[in-house]
């Protein structure tokens, strides 16, 4: 590691004080979803802004475009060195259902080497760790080895409604070589991973009608089509007998895994049997010629999330319903365009729909393309080096089956790539009752965040030349 000894001793001397600061931040119920908590959210923003100034960061500001404030700060005293934009979010999910918590959600409580509280893991732990590491460098060395801009978002948990506006308004202020996110999660405790891609998402709602109004099944059944039956046939047509999506054009742009990606998949310790058993499910569905990890990470999906229509209340009602509905989402991989995928699904349903039924499509918005860090991006090598040294074991490359719109938005508006160095672990119940964070991760995180700045400086600004606008 490239961390000077003076910083290591500063970290050791200040660890307990930092833990108290972390708990103070976690005590603030900074919910972005609940307008009644807006004052608390802004109290957290204020605390962070004051803290940034106190540890010696410059140009501390709150950026706001009609939503929740982003706390911005910078240290730009390393001319000629790379500039990293550090991302984190200080808003948290609602604490409901409160009755299921074993200790009050906003009173950080230590049990078995873990701190339990809402936000303890997502994302206040790694946010705070990053600030502690920055403080250590500024106090001991008088500066960071590279340039650093800090972007602490206040509305991640509500889908970042004003993020794009903030990025557009402050494009120049936020310019950097890459984004290092303190948000995210390692798959397993004790094994370092580096996330290189996330799947995208596209959404569609469908209404199928066979009559102008609900009808008596005795008077009209056998003459007028049942929309639930018709819709069911359409649903069944979306996949073929091998479990692949049967929509023409759906796979346009999807590439087969490269040799490098196959090697990355093979390096991930993943037990398929355990994976299914953990959720009470059985294997056998979908493309059996491909591994489960490949299907989760490198293949797109088409999911019917809900289907409704007719009478579902108590007893029976001899109704011939006029309409049946469904909601569809798809998870996309690199090469697919969310709008084109939605159009392909519409065309498939339209072609399969008999003449005695009509389809209506409701655009859902909120689509996001998949995101992939370029395989040779210098930030990946930096993380391999830093995390490998902290954990004493090589990193593995992982992908996220879900979607992080942040990465695609940052790429679109700032033109730069995002990698994550979070010390949350996938099992820490964020977004659920009894969220926790491991104290062992606090210490690993401090080591890694202190070590990442010199590793960035060491990579040199030229390394990023092909990866910034
Ligand atoms: Zn988060």
mmCIF file of C-alpha atoms and ligand atoms in Angstrom, residues 89 122-123 156-157 183-184 431, ligand 1:
data_model
loop_
_atom_site.group_PDB
_atom_site.id
_atom_site.type_symbol
_atom_site.label_atom_id
_atom_site.label_comp_id
_atom_site.label_asym_id
_atom_site.label_seq_id
_atom_site.Cartn_x
_atom_site.Cartn_y
_atom_site.Cartn_z
ATOM 1 C CA UNK A 89 -25.793 9.463 -0.734
ATOM 2 C CA UNK A 122 -26.722 2.122 2.972
ATOM 3 C CA UNK A 123 -25.037 4.497 2.534
ATOM 4 C CA UNK A 156 -30.932 8.362 -4.222
ATOM 5 C CA UNK A 157 -33.559 6.326 -2.396
ATOM 6 C CA UNK A 183 -22.491 3.363 -2.651
ATOM 7 C CA UNK A 184 -22.942 -0.260 -3.686
ATOM 8 C CA UNK A 431 -34.077 -1.234 2.866
HETATM 9 ZN ZN1 LIG B 1 -27.464 3.207 -1.460
#
